[in-house]
Short mmCIF file of C-alpha atoms and ligand atoms in Angstrom, two decimals:
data_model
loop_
_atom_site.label_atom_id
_atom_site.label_comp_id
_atom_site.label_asym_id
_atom_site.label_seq_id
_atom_site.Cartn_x
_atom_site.Cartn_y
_atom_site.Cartn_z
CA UNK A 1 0.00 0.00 0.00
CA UNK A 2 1.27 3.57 -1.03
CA UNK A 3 1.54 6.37 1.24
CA UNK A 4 -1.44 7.84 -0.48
CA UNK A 5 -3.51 4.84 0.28
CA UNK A 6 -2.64 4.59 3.27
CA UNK A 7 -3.93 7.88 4.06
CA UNK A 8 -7.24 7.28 2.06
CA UNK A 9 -8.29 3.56 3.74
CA UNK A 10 -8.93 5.65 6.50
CA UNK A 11 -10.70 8.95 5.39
CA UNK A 12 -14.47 9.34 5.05
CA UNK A 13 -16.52 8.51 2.37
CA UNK A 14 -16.64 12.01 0.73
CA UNK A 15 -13.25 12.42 0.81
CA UNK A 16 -12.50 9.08 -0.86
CA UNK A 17 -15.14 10.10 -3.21
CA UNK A 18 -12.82 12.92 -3.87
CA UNK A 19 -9.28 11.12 -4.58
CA UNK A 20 -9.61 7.31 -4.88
CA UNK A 21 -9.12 5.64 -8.11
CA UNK A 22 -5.78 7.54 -8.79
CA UNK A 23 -2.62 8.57 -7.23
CA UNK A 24 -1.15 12.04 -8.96
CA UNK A 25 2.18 11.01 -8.61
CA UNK A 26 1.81 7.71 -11.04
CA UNK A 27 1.19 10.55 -13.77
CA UNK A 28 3.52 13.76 -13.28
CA UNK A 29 1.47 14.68 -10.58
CA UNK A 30 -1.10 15.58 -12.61
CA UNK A 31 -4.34 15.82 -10.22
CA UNK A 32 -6.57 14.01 -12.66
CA UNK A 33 -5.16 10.36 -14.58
CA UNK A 34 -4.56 10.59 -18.78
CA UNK A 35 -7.40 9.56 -21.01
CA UNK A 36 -5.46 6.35 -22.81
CA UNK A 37 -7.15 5.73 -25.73
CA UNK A 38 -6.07 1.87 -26.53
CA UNK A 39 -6.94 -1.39 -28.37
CA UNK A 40 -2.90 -2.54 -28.81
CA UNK A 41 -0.97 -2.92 -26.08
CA UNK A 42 2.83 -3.78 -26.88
CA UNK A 43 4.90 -6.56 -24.92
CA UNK A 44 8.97 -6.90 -24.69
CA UNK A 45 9.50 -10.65 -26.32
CA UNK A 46 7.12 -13.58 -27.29
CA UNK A 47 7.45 -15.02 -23.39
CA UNK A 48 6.01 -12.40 -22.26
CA UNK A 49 3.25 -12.61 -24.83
CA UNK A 50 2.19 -15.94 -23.83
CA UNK A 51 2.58 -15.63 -19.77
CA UNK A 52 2.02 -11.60 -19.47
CA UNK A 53 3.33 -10.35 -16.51
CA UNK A 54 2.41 -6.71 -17.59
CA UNK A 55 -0.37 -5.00 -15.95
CA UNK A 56 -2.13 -4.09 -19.29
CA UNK A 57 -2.45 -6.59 -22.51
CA UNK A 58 -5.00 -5.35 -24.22
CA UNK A 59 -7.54 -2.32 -24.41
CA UNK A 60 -10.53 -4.46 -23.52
CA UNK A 61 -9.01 -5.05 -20.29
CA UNK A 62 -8.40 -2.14 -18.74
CA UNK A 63 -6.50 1.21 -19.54
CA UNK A 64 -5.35 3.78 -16.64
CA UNK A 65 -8.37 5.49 -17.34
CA UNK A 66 -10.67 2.43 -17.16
CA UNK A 67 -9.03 1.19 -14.14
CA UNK A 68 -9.43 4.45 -12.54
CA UNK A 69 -12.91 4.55 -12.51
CA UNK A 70 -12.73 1.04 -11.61
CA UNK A 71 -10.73 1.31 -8.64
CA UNK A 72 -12.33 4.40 -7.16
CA UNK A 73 -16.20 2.39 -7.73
CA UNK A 74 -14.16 -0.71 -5.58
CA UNK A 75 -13.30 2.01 -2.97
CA UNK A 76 -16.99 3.46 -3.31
CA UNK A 77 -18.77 0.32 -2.96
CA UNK A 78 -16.27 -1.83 -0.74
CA UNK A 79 -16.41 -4.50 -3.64
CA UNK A 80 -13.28 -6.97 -4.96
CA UNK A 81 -13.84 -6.01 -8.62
CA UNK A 82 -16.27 -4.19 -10.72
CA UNK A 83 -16.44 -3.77 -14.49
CA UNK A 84 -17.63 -0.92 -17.18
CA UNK A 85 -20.56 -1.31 -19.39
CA UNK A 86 -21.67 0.55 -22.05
CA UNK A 87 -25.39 1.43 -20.38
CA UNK A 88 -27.24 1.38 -16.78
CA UNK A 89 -29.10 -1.57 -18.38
CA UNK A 90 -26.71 -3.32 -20.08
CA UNK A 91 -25.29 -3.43 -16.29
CA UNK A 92 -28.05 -5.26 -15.43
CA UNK A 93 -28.22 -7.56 -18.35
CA UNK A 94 -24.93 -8.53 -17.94
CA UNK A 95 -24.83 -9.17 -14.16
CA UNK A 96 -28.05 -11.53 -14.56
CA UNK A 97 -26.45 -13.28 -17.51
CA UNK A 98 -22.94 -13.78 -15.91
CA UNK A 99 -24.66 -15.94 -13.05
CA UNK A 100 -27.90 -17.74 -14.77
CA UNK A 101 -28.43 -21.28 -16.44
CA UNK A 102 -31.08 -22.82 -18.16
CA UNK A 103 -32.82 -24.63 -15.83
CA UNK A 104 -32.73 -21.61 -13.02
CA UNK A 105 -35.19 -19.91 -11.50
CA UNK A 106 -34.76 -15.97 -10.27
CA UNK A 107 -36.86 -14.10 -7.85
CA UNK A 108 -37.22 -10.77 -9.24
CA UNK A 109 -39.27 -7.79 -7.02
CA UNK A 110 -42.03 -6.62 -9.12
CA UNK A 111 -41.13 -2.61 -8.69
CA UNK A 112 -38.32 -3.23 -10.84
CA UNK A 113 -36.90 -1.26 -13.86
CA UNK A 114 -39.62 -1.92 -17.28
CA UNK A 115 -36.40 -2.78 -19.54
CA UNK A 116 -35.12 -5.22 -17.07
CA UNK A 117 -38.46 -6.82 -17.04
CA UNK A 118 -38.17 -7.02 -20.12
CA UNK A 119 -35.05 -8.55 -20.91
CA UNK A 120 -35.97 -11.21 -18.11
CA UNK A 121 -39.61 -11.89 -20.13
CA UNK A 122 -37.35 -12.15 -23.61
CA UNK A 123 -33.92 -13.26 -23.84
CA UNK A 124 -33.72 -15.06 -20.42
CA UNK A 125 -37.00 -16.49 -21.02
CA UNK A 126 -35.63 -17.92 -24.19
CA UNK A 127 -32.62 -18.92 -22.53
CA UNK A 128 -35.21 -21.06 -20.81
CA UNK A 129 -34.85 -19.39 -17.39
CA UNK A 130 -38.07 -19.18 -15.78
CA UNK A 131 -38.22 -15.13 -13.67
CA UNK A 132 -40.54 -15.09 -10.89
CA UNK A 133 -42.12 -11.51 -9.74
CA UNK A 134 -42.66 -10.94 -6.06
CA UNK A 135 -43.70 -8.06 -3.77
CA UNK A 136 -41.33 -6.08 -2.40
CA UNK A 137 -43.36 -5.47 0.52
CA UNK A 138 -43.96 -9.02 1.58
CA UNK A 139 -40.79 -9.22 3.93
CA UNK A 140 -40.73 -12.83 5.67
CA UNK A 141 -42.97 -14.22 3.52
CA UNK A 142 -40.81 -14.37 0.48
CA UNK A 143 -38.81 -17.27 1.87
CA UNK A 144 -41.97 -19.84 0.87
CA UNK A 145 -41.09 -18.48 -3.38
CA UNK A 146 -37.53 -19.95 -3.29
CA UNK A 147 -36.96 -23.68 -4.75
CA UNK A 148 -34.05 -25.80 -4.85
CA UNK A 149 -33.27 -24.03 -8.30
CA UNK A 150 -33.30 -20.57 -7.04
CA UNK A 151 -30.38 -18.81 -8.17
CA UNK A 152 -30.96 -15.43 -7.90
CA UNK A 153 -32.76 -12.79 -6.52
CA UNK A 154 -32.67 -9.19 -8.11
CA UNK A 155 -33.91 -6.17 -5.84
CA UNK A 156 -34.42 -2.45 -6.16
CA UNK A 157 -35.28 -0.46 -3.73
CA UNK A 158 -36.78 1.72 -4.27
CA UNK A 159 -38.41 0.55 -6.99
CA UNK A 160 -38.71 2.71 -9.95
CA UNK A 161 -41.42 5.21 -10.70
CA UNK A 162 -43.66 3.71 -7.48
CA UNK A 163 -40.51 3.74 -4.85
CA UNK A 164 -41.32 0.98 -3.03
CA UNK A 165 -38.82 -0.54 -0.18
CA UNK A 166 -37.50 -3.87 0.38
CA UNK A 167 -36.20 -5.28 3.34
CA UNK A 168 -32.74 -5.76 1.69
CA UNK A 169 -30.95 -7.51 4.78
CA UNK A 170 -33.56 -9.64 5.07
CA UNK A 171 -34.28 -10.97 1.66
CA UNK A 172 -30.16 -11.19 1.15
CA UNK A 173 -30.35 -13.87 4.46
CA UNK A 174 -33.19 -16.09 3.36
CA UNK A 175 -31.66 -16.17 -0.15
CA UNK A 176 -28.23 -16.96 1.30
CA UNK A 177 -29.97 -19.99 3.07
CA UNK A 178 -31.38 -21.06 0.61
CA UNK A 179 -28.37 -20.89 -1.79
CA UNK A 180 -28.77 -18.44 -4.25
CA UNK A 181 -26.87 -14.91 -4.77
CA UNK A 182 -28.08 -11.45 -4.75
CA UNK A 183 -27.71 -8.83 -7.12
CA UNK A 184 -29.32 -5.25 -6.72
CA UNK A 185 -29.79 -2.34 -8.88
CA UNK A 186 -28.13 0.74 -6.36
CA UNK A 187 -28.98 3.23 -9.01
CA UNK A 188 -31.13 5.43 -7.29
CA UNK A 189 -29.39 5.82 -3.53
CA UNK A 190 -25.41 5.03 -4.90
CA UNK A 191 -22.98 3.81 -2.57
CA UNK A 192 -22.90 6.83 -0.46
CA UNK A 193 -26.66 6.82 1.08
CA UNK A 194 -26.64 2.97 0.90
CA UNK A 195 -23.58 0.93 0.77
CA UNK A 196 -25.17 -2.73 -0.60
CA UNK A 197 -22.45 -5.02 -0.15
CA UNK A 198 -22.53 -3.96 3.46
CA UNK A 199 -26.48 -5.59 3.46
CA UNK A 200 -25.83 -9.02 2.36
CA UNK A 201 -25.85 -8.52 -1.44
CA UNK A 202 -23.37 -10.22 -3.64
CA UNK A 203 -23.63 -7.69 -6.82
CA UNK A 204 -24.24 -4.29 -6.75
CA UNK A 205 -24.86 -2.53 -10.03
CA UNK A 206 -25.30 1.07 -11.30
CA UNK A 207 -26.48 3.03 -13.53
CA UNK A 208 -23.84 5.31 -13.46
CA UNK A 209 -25.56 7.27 -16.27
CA UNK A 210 -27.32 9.18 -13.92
CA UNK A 211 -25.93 10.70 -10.10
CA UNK A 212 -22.33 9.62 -11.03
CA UNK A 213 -22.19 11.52 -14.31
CA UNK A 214 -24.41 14.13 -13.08
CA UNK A 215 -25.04 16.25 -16.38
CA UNK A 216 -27.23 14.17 -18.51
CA UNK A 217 -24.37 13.62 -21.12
CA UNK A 218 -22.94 10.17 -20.17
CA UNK A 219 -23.71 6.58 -20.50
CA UNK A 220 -22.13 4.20 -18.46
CA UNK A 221 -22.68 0.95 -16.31
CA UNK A 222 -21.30 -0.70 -13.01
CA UNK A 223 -21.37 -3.89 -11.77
CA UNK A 224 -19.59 -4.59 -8.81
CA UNK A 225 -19.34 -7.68 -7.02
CA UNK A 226 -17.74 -9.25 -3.49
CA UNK A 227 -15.11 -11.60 -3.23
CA UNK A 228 -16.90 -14.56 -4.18
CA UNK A 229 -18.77 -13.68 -7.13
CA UNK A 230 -16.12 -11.70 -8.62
CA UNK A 231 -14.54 -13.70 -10.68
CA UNK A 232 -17.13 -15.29 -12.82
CA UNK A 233 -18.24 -11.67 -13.47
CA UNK A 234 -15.03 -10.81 -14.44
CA UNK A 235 -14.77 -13.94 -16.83
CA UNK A 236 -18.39 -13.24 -18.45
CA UNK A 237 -17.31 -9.58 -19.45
CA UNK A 238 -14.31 -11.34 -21.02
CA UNK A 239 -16.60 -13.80 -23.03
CA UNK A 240 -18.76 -11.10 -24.24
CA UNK A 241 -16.14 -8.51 -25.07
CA UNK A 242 -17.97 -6.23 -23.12
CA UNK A 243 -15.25 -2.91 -22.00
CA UNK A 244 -16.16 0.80 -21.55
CA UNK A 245 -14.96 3.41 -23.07
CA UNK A 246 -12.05 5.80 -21.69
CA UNK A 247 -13.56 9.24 -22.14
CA UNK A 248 -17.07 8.02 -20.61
CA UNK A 249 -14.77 6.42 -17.83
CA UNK A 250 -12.96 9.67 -17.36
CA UNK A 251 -16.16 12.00 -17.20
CA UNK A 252 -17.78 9.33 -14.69
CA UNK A 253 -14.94 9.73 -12.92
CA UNK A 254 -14.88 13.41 -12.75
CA UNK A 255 -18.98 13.12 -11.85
CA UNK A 256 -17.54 11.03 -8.69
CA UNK A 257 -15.81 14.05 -7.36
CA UNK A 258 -18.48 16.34 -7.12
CA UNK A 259 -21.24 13.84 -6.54
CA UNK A 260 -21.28 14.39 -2.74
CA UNK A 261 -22.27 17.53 -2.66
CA UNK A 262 -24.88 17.49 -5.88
CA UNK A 263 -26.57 14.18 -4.61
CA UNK A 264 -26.77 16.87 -1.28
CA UNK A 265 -28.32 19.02 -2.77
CA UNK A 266 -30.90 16.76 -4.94
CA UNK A 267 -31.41 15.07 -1.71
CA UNK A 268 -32.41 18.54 0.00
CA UNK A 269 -34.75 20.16 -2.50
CA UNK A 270 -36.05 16.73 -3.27
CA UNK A 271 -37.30 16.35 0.20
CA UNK A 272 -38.49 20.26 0.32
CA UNK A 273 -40.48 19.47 -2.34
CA UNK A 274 -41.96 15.97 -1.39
CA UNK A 275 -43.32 18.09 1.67
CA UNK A 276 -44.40 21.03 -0.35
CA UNK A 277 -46.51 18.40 -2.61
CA UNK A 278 -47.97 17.04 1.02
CA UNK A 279 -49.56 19.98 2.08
CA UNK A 280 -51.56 20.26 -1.50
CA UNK A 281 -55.04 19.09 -1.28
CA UNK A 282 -54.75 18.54 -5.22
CA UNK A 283 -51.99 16.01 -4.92
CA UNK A 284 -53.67 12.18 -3.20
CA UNK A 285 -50.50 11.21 -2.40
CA UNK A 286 -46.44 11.50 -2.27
CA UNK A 287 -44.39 8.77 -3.37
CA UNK A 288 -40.87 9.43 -1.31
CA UNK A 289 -39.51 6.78 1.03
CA UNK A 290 -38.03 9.92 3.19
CA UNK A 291 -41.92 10.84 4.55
CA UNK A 292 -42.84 9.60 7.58
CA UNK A 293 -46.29 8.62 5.50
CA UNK A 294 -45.11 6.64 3.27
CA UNK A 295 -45.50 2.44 3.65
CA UNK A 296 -41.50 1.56 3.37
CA UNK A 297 -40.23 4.73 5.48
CA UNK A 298 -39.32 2.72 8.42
CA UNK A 299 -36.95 0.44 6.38
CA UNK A 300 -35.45 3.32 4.28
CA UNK A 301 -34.80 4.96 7.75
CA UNK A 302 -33.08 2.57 9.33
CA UNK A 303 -30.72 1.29 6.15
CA UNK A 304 -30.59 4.21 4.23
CA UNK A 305 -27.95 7.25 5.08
CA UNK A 306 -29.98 9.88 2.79
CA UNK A 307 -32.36 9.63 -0.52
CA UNK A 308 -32.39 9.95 -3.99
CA UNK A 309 -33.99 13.36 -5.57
CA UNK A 310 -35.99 10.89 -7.43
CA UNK A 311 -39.65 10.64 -6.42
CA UNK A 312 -43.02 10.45 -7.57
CA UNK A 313 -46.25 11.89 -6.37
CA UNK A 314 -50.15 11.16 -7.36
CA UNK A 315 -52.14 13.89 -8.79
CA UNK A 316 -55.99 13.75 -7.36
CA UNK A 317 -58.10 11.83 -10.08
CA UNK A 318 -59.30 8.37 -9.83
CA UNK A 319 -61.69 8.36 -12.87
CA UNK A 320 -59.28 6.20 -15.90
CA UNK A 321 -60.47 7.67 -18.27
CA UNK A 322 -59.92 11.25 -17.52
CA UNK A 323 -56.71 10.54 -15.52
CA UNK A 324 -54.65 10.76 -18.37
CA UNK A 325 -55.48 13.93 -19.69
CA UNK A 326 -55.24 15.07 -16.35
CA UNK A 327 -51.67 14.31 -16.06
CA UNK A 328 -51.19 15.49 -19.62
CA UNK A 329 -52.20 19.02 -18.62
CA UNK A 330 -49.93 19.16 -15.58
CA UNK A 331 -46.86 18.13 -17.44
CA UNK A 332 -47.54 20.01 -20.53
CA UNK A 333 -48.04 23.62 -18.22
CA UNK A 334 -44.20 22.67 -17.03
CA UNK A 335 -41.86 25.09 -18.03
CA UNK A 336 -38.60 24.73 -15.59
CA UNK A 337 -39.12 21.19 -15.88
CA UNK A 338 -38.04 19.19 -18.90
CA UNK A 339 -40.20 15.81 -20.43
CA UNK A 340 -37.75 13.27 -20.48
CA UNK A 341 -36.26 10.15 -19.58
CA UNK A 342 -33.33 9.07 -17.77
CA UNK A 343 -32.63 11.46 -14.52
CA UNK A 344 -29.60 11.72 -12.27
CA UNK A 345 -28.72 14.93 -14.25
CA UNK A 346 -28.19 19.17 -13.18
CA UNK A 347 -31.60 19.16 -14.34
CA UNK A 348 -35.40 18.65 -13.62
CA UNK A 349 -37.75 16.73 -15.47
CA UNK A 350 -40.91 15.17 -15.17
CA UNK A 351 -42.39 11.89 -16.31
CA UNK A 352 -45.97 10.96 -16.93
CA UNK A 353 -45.65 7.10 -15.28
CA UNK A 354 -46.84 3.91 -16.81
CA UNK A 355 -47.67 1.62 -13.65
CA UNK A 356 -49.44 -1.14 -15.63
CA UNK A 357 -46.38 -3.04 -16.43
CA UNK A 358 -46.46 -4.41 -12.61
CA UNK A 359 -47.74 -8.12 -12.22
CA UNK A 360 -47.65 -8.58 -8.54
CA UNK A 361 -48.19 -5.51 -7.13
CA UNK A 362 -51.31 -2.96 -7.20
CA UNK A 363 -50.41 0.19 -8.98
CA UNK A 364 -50.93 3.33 -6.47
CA UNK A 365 -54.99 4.47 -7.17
CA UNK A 366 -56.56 7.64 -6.79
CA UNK A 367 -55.17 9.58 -10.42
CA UNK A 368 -52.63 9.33 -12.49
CA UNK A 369 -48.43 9.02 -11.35
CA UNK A 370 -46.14 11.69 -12.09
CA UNK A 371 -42.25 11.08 -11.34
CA UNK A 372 -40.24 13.90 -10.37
CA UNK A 373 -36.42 14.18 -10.77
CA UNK A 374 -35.24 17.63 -8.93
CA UNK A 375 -32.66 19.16 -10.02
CA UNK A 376 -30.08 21.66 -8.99
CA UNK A 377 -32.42 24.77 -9.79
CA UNK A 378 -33.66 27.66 -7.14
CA UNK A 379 -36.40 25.35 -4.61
CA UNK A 380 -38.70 28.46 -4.97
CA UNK A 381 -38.37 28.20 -9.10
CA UNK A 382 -39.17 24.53 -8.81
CA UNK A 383 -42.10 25.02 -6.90
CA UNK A 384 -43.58 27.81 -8.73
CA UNK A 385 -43.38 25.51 -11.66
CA UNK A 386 -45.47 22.84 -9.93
CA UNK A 387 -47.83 25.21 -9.45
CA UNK A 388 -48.15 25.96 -12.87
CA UNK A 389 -49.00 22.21 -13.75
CA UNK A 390 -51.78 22.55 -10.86
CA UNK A 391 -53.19 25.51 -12.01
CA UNK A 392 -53.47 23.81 -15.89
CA UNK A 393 -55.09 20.82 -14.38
CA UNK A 394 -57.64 23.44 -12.13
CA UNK A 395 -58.37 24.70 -15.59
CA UNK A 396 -59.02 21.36 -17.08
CA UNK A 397 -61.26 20.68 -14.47
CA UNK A 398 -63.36 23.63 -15.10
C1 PLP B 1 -33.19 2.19 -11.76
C2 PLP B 1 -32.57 2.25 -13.13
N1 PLP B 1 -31.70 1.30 -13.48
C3 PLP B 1 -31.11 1.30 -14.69
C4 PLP B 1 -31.39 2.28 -15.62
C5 PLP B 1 -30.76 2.22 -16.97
O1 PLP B 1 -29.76 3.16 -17.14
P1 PLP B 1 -29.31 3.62 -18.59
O2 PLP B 1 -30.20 4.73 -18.99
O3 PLP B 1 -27.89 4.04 -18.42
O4 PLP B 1 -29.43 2.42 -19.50
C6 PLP B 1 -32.29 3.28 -15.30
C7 PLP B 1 -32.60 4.34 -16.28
O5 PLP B 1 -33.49 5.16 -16.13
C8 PLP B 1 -32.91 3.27 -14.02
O6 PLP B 1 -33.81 4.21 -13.67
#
């Protein structure tokens, strides 16, 4: 161990956020490492070529910049080895595929992300896995879904668009008794507000696309794993080529220095807004594990070291049919807010939320979903758009 990381093992996590990954004085004491832009790596003599004792051998496998990232995500998330992928949900395609068979049978919580649904209900069905869905909510009672083929189990928490908790802890120690491996999608919390290795999951994967790059111009993927599942992880990203590229590893890199303070912020304003939306007699009901009203508080409370600004909130309806144009007005009156996908970024946006896609669990009632991602913007600005979108929908109302 250097100097420098000898200094850094035992500094807090926003400081390691701030200088793991890379040591200045490997590079000229330059504070941030090269981009290295490589597919050919050269070796000294044919021996060499055949045993390589060289730390790089090919641009696949790692540059400095690569292994940058990688190293200061293995800090992060207190994991043996993590690799680079070229999307949030190719991270999550690859981790399932790295550790399912035909023949297997995953437990996967029904608030999880639509396209990871989806890949489970396409290629791994055709792969002839068979994906069950279960509650997130129904702690305990999970334990009677696993069979002597259970391999997996794949959690979110919170789940997307709906934000419902899982008993992470929990579920990771029944599926440890029973056999099988965890792997979680962290996207939403990161490392820093909930450190999932630390709970009892094997894999913990990222989309790094959005907190970690921060500015709505990257994508990337992390999967992470512990000591025992690192390897064949490592060997499936070898058999699929898989490698990420050094100037998205670099920016994600530079995202992870600053992301303390933004996901701070996010957190803040997020939370100032969840209890803004409370108050409103026009809004049935806030969707934001950090209020004491909502179902999976307690658990998010007692594993969780801060939130997401990533949160949902249902506008008053209740009739289908009109619910949609409801939620159409409100979105459409946004003007600080942009319409679009993805989230993570300097930016808000808002999302009009499809809940049908859910097999286990009920979708929340009473009008139609609308997902908030708060951004870095003025609390008061953000607000005053809101307000906007409830004043269209007053109008609508007539
Ligand atoms: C929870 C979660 N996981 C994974 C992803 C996929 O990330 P990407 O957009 O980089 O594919 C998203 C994207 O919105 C997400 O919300």
């Amino acid at each position: 161990m250097s100097e420098n990381e000898d200094w850094l093992a035992k500094a807090g996590a926003q400081t390691r956020l701030c200088h793991s990954g890379y040591d200045p004085d490997s590079f000229h004491g330059f504070v941030n490492p090269p981009i290295v832009r490589a597919s050919t790596v050269l070796f000294p003599n044919a021996r060499s070529m055949e045993a390589p004792t060289q730390k790089y051998t090919y641009g696949t496998r790692g540059t400095p910049t690569t292994n940058a990232l990688c190293a200061a995500i293995d800090d992060f998330e207190g994991s043996a080895g993590t690799i680079l992928l070229p999307s949030g949900l190719a991270a999550v395609t690859v981790a399932l595929l790295a550790y399912v068979s035909p023949g297997d049978h995953v437990l996967m919580v029904d608030s999880v992300y639509e396209p990871t649904r989806h890949f489970c209900n396409t290629m791994l069905k055709r792969m002839k896995v068979e994906v069950e869905y279960f509650d997130p909510a129904m702690g305990e009672a999970v334990e009677s879904l696993f069979r002597p083929n259970t391999r997996l189990v794949h959690l979110e928490a919170p789940g997307s668009n709906t934000f419902e908790m899982v008993d992470v802890p929990l579920v990771a120690e029944i599926a440890h008794r029973h056999g099988a491996m965890v792997t979680m999608d962290n996207t939403w919390a990161t490392a820093l507000y909930f450190k999932a290795l630390d709970f009892g999951v094997d894999v913990s994967i990222h989309a790094v696309t959005k907190y970690p790059s921060g500015h709505a111009d990257v994508l990337m993927g992390t999967v992470s794993a512990n000591a025992a599942h690192w390897r064949q992880l490592k060997e499936a990203n070898g058999a699929l080529g898989l490698c990420g590229s050094p100037e998205d590893s670099y920016m994600i890199l530079r995202g992870l220095r600053s992301m303390g303070v933004r996901m701070a912020h996010h957190d803040r304003s997020a939370r100032a807004v969840a209890a803004w939306l409370e108050t409103r007699p026009d809004a049935a009901r806030v969707l934001h594990p950090a209020l004491e009203s909502f179902p999976g508080h307690a658990i998010w409370k007692r594993d969780f070291k801060g939130a997401g600004g990533l949160f949902s909130f249902v506008l008053k309806g209740g009739e289908p049919d009109a619910d949609k144009a409801l939620g159409s007005a409100f979105v459409d009156a946004l003007r600080l807010f942009g319409l679009g996908w993805s989230w993570g970024g300097y930016e808000s946006l808002a999302v009009l939320v499809n809940t049908q896609d859910r097999t286990v669990c009920q979708a929340p009632g009473g009008g139609p979903v609308i997902r908030l991602q708060i951004g870095l913007e003025d609390v008061e600005d953000i607000i005053a758009d809101l307000e906007r979108g409830f004043a269209a929908v007053k109008a609508l109302r007539g």
